[in-house]
Amino acid sequence: MLGLGLALTSAAALSQAVGPDGAHGRWLAEVNRAGGRTHQLTVAKVIGTPQSTGAAQRNVEEFSSTIVVTVPFDSGPRQVTVDGVRTQGELEQGRSIRLLYAPSRPDLGVRPAGDDDLSSTVGRVVVRPVIWILSLVAGLSTAVAMHRREAGVARARRFEPWVHLPAAVFLAGGAALVVPLLTGFPDTATGWGLAAGAAAGPWLALAWIVRTS
């Protein structure tokens, strides 16, 4: 069970790095806390000329547009300008578009629906399941290896300061690294760096115990 526990702890740490990061992640968290959700709104106006993103789906070119929509906030309707609205084909006045906002918090503004964010979708659908599958494989392999070396595991359970105190430092360091991921939204590179360090903590502790006990 110890091997499986180590793997699941590492998977939990790595999973914290999956998802919206930085300022966008903070905005999404605030919108969710305010009861925000996706709404279908009608484009009142397209500002300027939609710009091609260079991407295409089913041979239909993708465009990024700046639009004006009338948003029915709880405090009353307001016209809001929304940048970076991506659509298949050029966006035109009168078309319905999915936008995310909190009706009770007009100060948070309006943004394109998060489901259109490819990186978030890949994170949820691909990266997170891969993390858990690989961690389960690693955990089961470690559990089997430890079961085959029961005598050594029993010896390692006896407290020795020069063995267990450094191991505790590795564990505490990993726990400390994951705190910024739980309390904030660092940028992508920083987040994955913290998550990788936190995930490595339990394995470093185990490696130290194996080497010194």
PDB file of C-alpha atoms in Angstrom:
ATOM      1  CA  MET A   1       0.000   0.000   0.000  1.00  0.00           C
ATOM      2  CA  LEU A   2       2.914   2.329   0.674  1.00  0.00           C
ATOM      3  CA  GLY A   3       4.093   2.160  -2.941  1.00  0.00           C
ATOM      4  CA  LEU A   4       0.610   2.892  -4.233  1.00  0.00           C
ATOM      5  CA  GLY A   5       0.268   5.759  -1.766  1.00  0.00           C
ATOM      6  CA  LEU A   6       3.529   7.322  -2.976  1.00  0.00           C
ATOM      7  CA  ALA A   7       2.350   7.149  -6.590  1.00  0.00           C
ATOM      8  CA  LEU A   8      -1.076   8.620  -5.851  1.00  0.00           C
ATOM      9  CA  THR A   9       0.519  11.464  -3.884  1.00  0.00           C
ATOM     10  CA  SER A  10       2.761  12.281  -6.843  1.00  0.00           C
ATOM     11  CA  ALA A  11      -0.171  12.095  -9.266  1.00  0.00           C
ATOM     12  CA  ALA A  12      -2.172  14.486  -7.104  1.00  0.00           C
ATOM     13  CA  ALA A  13       0.707  16.968  -7.140  1.00  0.00           C
ATOM     14  CA  LEU A  14       1.143  16.782 -10.919  1.00  0.00           C
ATOM     15  CA  SER A  15      -2.605  17.158 -11.472  1.00  0.00           C
ATOM     16  CA  GLN A  16      -2.486  20.548  -9.765  1.00  0.00           C
ATOM     17  CA  ALA A  17      -0.486  21.878 -12.735  1.00  0.00           C
ATOM     18  CA  VAL A  18      -3.169  20.856 -15.249  1.00  0.00           C
ATOM     19  CA  GLY A  19      -5.659  23.537 -16.192  1.00  0.00           C
ATOM     20  CA  PRO A  20      -5.853  27.283 -16.764  1.00  0.00           C
ATOM     21  CA  ASP A  21      -2.824  29.119 -15.402  1.00  0.00           C
ATOM     22  CA  GLY A  22      -1.811  32.639 -14.474  1.00  0.00           C
ATOM     23  CA  ALA A  23      -4.198  35.568 -14.767  1.00  0.00           C
ATOM     24  CA  HIS A  24      -6.731  33.587 -16.797  1.00  0.00           C
ATOM     25  CA  GLY A  25      -6.865  30.894 -14.131  1.00  0.00           C
ATOM     26  CA  ARG A  26      -7.469  33.504 -11.414  1.00  0.00           C
ATOM     27  CA  TRP A  27     -10.261  35.052 -13.508  1.00  0.00           C
ATOM     28  CA  LEU A  28     -11.948  31.686 -14.047  1.00  0.00           C
ATOM     29  CA  ALA A  29     -11.806  30.947 -10.318  1.00  0.00           C
ATOM     30  CA  GLU A  30     -13.445  34.280  -9.484  1.00  0.00           C
ATOM     31  CA  VAL A  31     -16.148  33.790 -12.114  1.00  0.00           C
ATOM     32  CA  ASN A  32     -16.895  30.283 -10.831  1.00  0.00           C
ATOM     33  CA  ARG A  33     -17.137  31.522  -7.244  1.00  0.00           C
ATOM     34  CA  ALA A  34     -19.588  34.199  -8.425  1.00  0.00           C
ATOM     35  CA  GLY A  35     -21.806  31.583 -10.075  1.00  0.00           C
ATOM     36  CA  GLY A  36     -20.669  32.285 -13.609  1.00  0.00           C
ATOM     37  CA  ARG A  37     -21.555  30.011 -16.497  1.00  0.00           C
ATOM     38  CA  THR A  38     -21.667  29.934 -20.285  1.00  0.00           C
ATOM     39  CA  HIS A  39     -24.443  31.899 -22.036  1.00  0.00           C
ATOM     40  CA  GLN A  40     -25.528  32.217 -25.652  1.00  0.00           C
ATOM     41  CA  LEU A  41     -25.468  35.895 -26.670  1.00  0.00           C
ATOM     42  CA  THR A  42     -26.111  37.631 -29.973  1.00  0.00           C
ATOM     43  CA  VAL A  43     -23.328  39.637 -31.594  1.00  0.00           C
ATOM     44  CA  ALA A  44     -24.467  43.259 -31.711  1.00  0.00           C
ATOM     45  CA  LYS A  45     -21.426  44.462 -33.640  1.00  0.00           C
ATOM     46  CA  VAL A  46     -18.115  43.205 -35.021  1.00  0.00           C
ATOM     47  CA  ILE A  47     -15.319  45.721 -34.485  1.00  0.00           C
ATOM     48  CA  GLY A  48     -12.780  45.901 -37.294  1.00  0.00           C
ATOM     49  CA  THR A  49     -11.986  42.962 -39.528  1.00  0.00           C
ATOM     50  CA  PRO A  50     -11.795  39.395 -38.129  1.00  0.00           C
ATOM     51  CA  GLN A  51      -8.218  38.102 -38.295  1.00  0.00           C
ATOM     52  CA  SER A  52      -7.286  34.617 -39.443  1.00  0.00           C
ATOM     53  CA  THR A  53      -5.558  32.534 -36.756  1.00  0.00           C
ATOM     54  CA  GLY A  54      -3.937  30.267 -39.329  1.00  0.00           C
ATOM     55  CA  ALA A  55      -5.860  27.261 -37.996  1.00  0.00           C
ATOM     56  CA  ALA A  56      -8.633  25.386 -39.773  1.00  0.00           C
ATOM     57  CA  GLN A  57     -11.128  22.659 -38.998  1.00  0.00           C
ATOM     58  CA  ARG A  58     -12.781  20.555 -41.698  1.00  0.00           C
ATOM     59  CA  ASN A  59     -11.285  22.944 -44.253  1.00  0.00           C
ATOM     60  CA  VAL A  60     -13.051  25.910 -42.601  1.00  0.00           C
ATOM     61  CA  GLU A  61     -10.647  28.698 -41.598  1.00  0.00           C
ATOM     62  CA  GLU A  62     -10.631  29.924 -38.011  1.00  0.00           C
ATOM     63  CA  PHE A  63     -10.894  33.657 -37.254  1.00  0.00           C
ATOM     64  CA  SER A  64     -10.377  35.794 -34.153  1.00  0.00           C
ATOM     65  CA  SER A  65     -12.767  38.726 -33.737  1.00  0.00           C
ATOM     66  CA  THR A  66     -13.482  41.630 -31.421  1.00  0.00           C
ATOM     67  CA  ILE A  67     -17.201  41.971 -30.842  1.00  0.00           C
ATOM     68  CA  VAL A  68     -19.785  43.983 -28.922  1.00  0.00           C
ATOM     69  CA  VAL A  69     -22.595  42.133 -27.120  1.00  0.00           C
ATOM     70  CA  THR A  70     -25.436  43.245 -24.854  1.00  0.00           C
ATOM     71  CA  VAL A  71     -25.078  41.325 -21.598  1.00  0.00           C
ATOM     72  CA  PRO A  72     -28.095  40.938 -19.252  1.00  0.00           C
ATOM     73  CA  PHE A  73     -26.316  41.377 -15.921  1.00  0.00           C
ATOM     74  CA  ASP A  74     -28.393  41.253 -12.730  1.00  0.00           C
ATOM     75  CA  SER A  75     -27.928  45.000 -12.331  1.00  0.00           C
ATOM     76  CA  GLY A  76     -29.215  45.639 -15.853  1.00  0.00           C
ATOM     77  CA  PRO A  77     -28.116  45.119 -19.473  1.00  0.00           C
ATOM     78  CA  ARG A  78     -24.745  46.507 -20.544  1.00  0.00           C
ATOM     79  CA  GLN A  79     -22.877  46.609 -23.819  1.00  0.00           C
ATOM     80  CA  VAL A  80     -19.532  44.869 -23.458  1.00  0.00           C
ATOM     81  CA  THR A  81     -16.602  44.554 -25.858  1.00  0.00           C
ATOM     82  CA  VAL A  82     -15.084  41.070 -26.004  1.00  0.00           C
ATOM     83  CA  ASP A  83     -11.682  40.406 -27.599  1.00  0.00           C
ATOM     84  CA  GLY A  84     -10.267  37.194 -29.026  1.00  0.00           C
ATOM     85  CA  VAL A  85     -13.512  35.442 -29.927  1.00  0.00           C
ATOM     86  CA  ARG A  86     -12.488  32.484 -32.109  1.00  0.00           C
ATOM     87  CA  THR A  87     -14.942  31.013 -34.585  1.00  0.00           C
ATOM     88  CA  GLN A  88     -14.955  28.771 -37.631  1.00  0.00           C
ATOM     89  CA  GLY A  89     -15.510  31.240 -40.464  1.00  0.00           C
ATOM     90  CA  GLU A  90     -15.789  35.001 -40.121  1.00  0.00           C
ATOM     91  CA  LEU A  91     -18.065  36.225 -37.355  1.00  0.00           C
ATOM     92  CA  GLU A  92     -20.943  38.477 -38.400  1.00  0.00           C
ATOM     93  CA  GLN A  93     -23.473  40.696 -36.647  1.00  0.00           C
ATOM     94  CA  GLY A  94     -26.540  38.777 -35.435  1.00  0.00           C
ATOM     95  CA  ARG A  95     -24.725  35.472 -34.964  1.00  0.00           C
ATOM     96  CA  SER A  96     -25.129  33.660 -31.622  1.00  0.00           C
ATOM     97  CA  ILE A  97     -21.927  33.069 -29.673  1.00  0.00           C
ATOM     98  CA  ARG A  98     -21.080  31.271 -26.416  1.00  0.00           C
ATOM     99  CA  LEU A  99     -19.572  33.570 -23.777  1.00  0.00           C
ATOM    100  CA  LEU A 100     -18.644  33.133 -20.128  1.00  0.00           C
ATOM    101  CA  TYR A 101     -19.547  35.638 -17.411  1.00  0.00           C
ATOM    102  CA  ALA A 102     -21.086  35.974 -13.945  1.00  0.00           C
ATOM    103  CA  PRO A 103     -24.438  37.826 -14.050  1.00  0.00           C
ATOM    104  CA  SER A 104     -23.878  39.196 -10.536  1.00  0.00           C
ATOM    105  CA  ARG A 105     -20.345  40.502 -11.257  1.00  0.00           C
ATOM    106  CA  PRO A 106     -20.197  42.841 -14.268  1.00  0.00           C
ATOM    107  CA  ASP A 107     -16.817  44.056 -12.985  1.00  0.00           C
ATOM    108  CA  LEU A 108     -15.289  40.692 -13.972  1.00  0.00           C
ATOM    109  CA  GLY A 109     -16.180  41.240 -17.600  1.00  0.00           C
ATOM    110  CA  VAL A 110     -16.988  38.713 -20.312  1.00  0.00           C
ATOM    111  CA  ARG A 111     -14.727  36.245 -22.137  1.00  0.00           C
ATOM    112  CA  PRO A 112     -15.073  33.466 -24.720  1.00  0.00           C
ATOM    113  CA  ALA A 113     -16.304  30.197 -23.237  1.00  0.00           C
ATOM    114  CA  GLY A 114     -13.538  28.112 -21.653  1.00  0.00           C
ATOM    115  CA  ASP A 115     -14.558  24.983 -23.571  1.00  0.00           C
ATOM    116  CA  ASP A 116     -13.063  26.617 -26.660  1.00  0.00           C
ATOM    117  CA  ASP A 117      -9.630  26.686 -24.996  1.00  0.00           C
ATOM    118  CA  LEU A 118      -7.738  23.826 -26.661  1.00  0.00           C
ATOM    119  CA  SER A 119      -5.021  23.691 -23.990  1.00  0.00           C
ATOM    120  CA  SER A 120      -7.613  23.272 -21.206  1.00  0.00           C
ATOM    121  CA  THR A 121      -9.402  20.542 -23.144  1.00  0.00           C
ATOM    122  CA  VAL A 122      -6.162  18.653 -23.812  1.00  0.00           C
ATOM    123  CA  GLY A 123      -5.252  18.952 -20.143  1.00  0.00           C
ATOM    124  CA  ARG A 124      -8.542  17.486 -18.961  1.00  0.00           C
ATOM    125  CA  VAL A 125      -8.962  14.815 -21.623  1.00  0.00           C
ATOM    126  CA  VAL A 126      -5.368  13.708 -22.258  1.00  0.00           C
ATOM    127  CA  VAL A 127      -2.765  14.924 -19.759  1.00  0.00           C
ATOM    128  CA  ARG A 128      -4.610  14.272 -16.495  1.00  0.00           C
ATOM    129  CA  PRO A 129      -5.686  10.684 -17.381  1.00  0.00           C
ATOM    130  CA  VAL A 130      -2.126   9.902 -18.547  1.00  0.00           C
ATOM    131  CA  ILE A 131      -0.740  11.178 -15.230  1.00  0.00           C
ATOM    132  CA  TRP A 132      -3.044   8.930 -13.208  1.00  0.00           C
ATOM    133  CA  ILE A 133      -2.551   5.855 -15.406  1.00  0.00           C
ATOM    134  CA  LEU A 134       1.257   6.104 -15.274  1.00  0.00           C
ATOM    135  CA  SER A 135       1.147   6.779 -11.532  1.00  0.00           C
ATOM    136  CA  LEU A 136      -1.009   3.717 -10.905  1.00  0.00           C
ATOM    137  CA  VAL A 137       1.411   1.574 -12.929  1.00  0.00           C
ATOM    138  CA  ALA A 138       4.374   2.994 -10.996  1.00  0.00           C
ATOM    139  CA  GLY A 139       2.564   2.544  -7.683  1.00  0.00           C
ATOM    140  CA  LEU A 140       1.621  -1.076  -8.324  1.00  0.00           C
ATOM    141  CA  SER A 141       5.153  -1.876  -9.509  1.00  0.00           C
ATOM    142  CA  THR A 142       6.617  -0.303  -6.383  1.00  0.00           C
ATOM    143  CA  ALA A 143       4.143  -2.127  -4.153  1.00  0.00           C
ATOM    144  CA  VAL A 144       5.099  -5.473  -5.726  1.00  0.00           C
ATOM    145  CA  ALA A 145       8.814  -4.712  -5.356  1.00  0.00           C
ATOM    146  CA  MET A 146       8.375  -3.781  -1.689  1.00  0.00           C
ATOM    147  CA  HIS A 147       6.329  -6.911  -1.021  1.00  0.00           C
ATOM    148  CA  ARG A 148       9.176  -9.030  -2.409  1.00  0.00           C
ATOM    149  CA  ARG A 149      11.589  -7.329   0.001  1.00  0.00           C
ATOM    150  CA  GLU A 150       9.493  -7.510   3.155  1.00  0.00           C
ATOM    151  CA  ALA A 151      12.526  -8.000   5.403  1.00  0.00           C
ATOM    152  CA  GLY A 152      14.166  -4.831   4.111  1.00  0.00           C
ATOM    153  CA  VAL A 153      10.918  -2.884   4.467  1.00  0.00           C
ATOM    154  CA  ALA A 154      10.582  -4.072   8.064  1.00  0.00           C
ATOM    155  CA  ARG A 155      14.125  -2.881   8.838  1.00  0.00           C
ATOM    156  CA  ALA A 156      13.444   0.484   7.214  1.00  0.00           C
ATOM    157  CA  ARG A 157      10.415   1.012   9.464  1.00  0.00           C
ATOM    158  CA  ARG A 158      12.630   1.165  12.560  1.00  0.00           C
ATOM    159  CA  PHE A 159      13.341   4.838  13.229  1.00  0.00           C
ATOM    160  CA  GLU A 160      16.923   5.936  12.610  1.00  0.00           C
ATOM    161  CA  PRO A 161      17.586   9.705  12.681  1.00  0.00           C
ATOM    162  CA  TRP A 162      20.153   9.724   9.843  1.00  0.00           C
ATOM    163  CA  VAL A 163      17.706   7.738   7.692  1.00  0.00           C
ATOM    164  CA  HIS A 164      14.267   9.136   8.450  1.00  0.00           C
ATOM    165  CA  LEU A 165      14.957  12.793   9.220  1.00  0.00           C
ATOM    166  CA  PRO A 166      16.399  13.543   5.733  1.00  0.00           C
ATOM    167  CA  ALA A 167      13.486  11.587   4.250  1.00  0.00           C
ATOM    168  CA  ALA A 168      11.100  13.792   6.220  1.00  0.00           C
ATOM    169  CA  VAL A 169      12.848  16.857   4.775  1.00  0.00           C
ATOM    170  CA  PHE A 170      12.224  15.553   1.226  1.00  0.00           C
ATOM    171  CA  LEU A 171       8.554  15.011   2.047  1.00  0.00           C
ATOM    172  CA  ALA A 172       8.186  18.432   3.649  1.00  0.00           C
ATOM    173  CA  GLY A 173       9.907  20.070   0.695  1.00  0.00           C
ATOM    174  CA  GLY A 174       7.510  18.412  -1.733  1.00  0.00           C
ATOM    175  CA  ALA A 175       4.531  19.524   0.337  1.00  0.00           C
ATOM    176  CA  ALA A 176       5.850  23.094   0.438  1.00  0.00           C
ATOM    177  CA  LEU A 177       6.267  23.193  -3.341  1.00  0.00           C
ATOM    178  CA  VAL A 178       2.635  22.272  -3.959  1.00  0.00           C
ATOM    179  CA  VAL A 179       1.265  25.055  -1.722  1.00  0.00           C
ATOM    180  CA  PRO A 180       1.546  27.814  -4.404  1.00  0.00           C
ATOM    181  CA  LEU A 181      -0.445  25.590  -6.772  1.00  0.00           C
ATOM    182  CA  LEU A 182      -3.210  25.192  -4.199  1.00  0.00           C
ATOM    183  CA  THR A 183      -3.386  28.856  -3.226  1.00  0.00           C
ATOM    184  CA  GLY A 184      -2.620  30.667  -6.508  1.00  0.00           C
ATOM    185  CA  PHE A 185      -2.274  30.422 -10.257  1.00  0.00           C
ATOM    186  CA  PRO A 186       1.395  30.567 -11.313  1.00  0.00           C
ATOM    187  CA  ASP A 187       2.266  30.683 -15.005  1.00  0.00           C
ATOM    188  CA  THR A 188       2.458  27.393 -16.907  1.00  0.00           C
ATOM    189  CA  ALA A 189       6.234  26.860 -16.708  1.00  0.00           C
ATOM    190  CA  THR A 190       6.413  27.741 -13.013  1.00  0.00           C
ATOM    191  CA  GLY A 191       3.385  25.594 -12.225  1.00  0.00           C
ATOM    192  CA  TRP A 192       4.783  22.491 -13.896  1.00  0.00           C
ATOM    193  CA  GLY A 193       8.154  23.067 -12.242  1.00  0.00           C
ATOM    194  CA  LEU A 194       6.553  23.256  -8.799  1.00  0.00           C
ATOM    195  CA  ALA A 195       4.359  20.229  -9.524  1.00  0.00           C
ATOM    196  CA  ALA A 196       7.319  18.147 -10.731  1.00  0.00           C
ATOM    197  CA  GLY A 197       9.314  19.044  -7.617  1.00  0.00           C
ATOM    198  CA  ALA A 198       6.379  18.210  -5.350  1.00  0.00           C
ATOM    199  CA  ALA A 199       5.774  14.915  -7.159  1.00  0.00           C
ATOM    200  CA  ALA A 200       9.442  13.952  -6.795  1.00  0.00           C
ATOM    201  CA  GLY A 201       9.467  14.496  -3.015  1.00  0.00           C
ATOM    202  CA  PRO A 202       7.982  11.129  -1.960  1.00  0.00           C
ATOM    203  CA  TRP A 203      10.190   9.203  -4.393  1.00  0.00           C
ATOM    204  CA  LEU A 204      13.330  10.991  -3.218  1.00  0.00           C
ATOM    205  CA  ALA A 205      12.404  10.146   0.358  1.00  0.00           C
ATOM    206  CA  LEU A 206      11.940   6.479  -0.564  1.00  0.00           C
ATOM    207  CA  ALA A 207      15.209   6.389  -2.491  1.00  0.00           C
ATOM    208  CA  TRP A 208      17.067   7.867   0.493  1.00  0.00           C
ATOM    209  CA  ILE A 209      15.595   5.308   2.884  1.00  0.00           C
ATOM    210  CA  VAL A 210      16.425   2.423   0.545  1.00  0.00           C
ATOM    211  CA  ARG A 211      20.001   3.655   0.156  1.00  0.00           C
ATOM    212  CA  THR A 212      20.731   4.332   3.817  1.00  0.00           C
ATOM    213  CA  SER A 213      18.748   1.714   5.733  1.00  0.00           C
TER     214      SER A 213
END
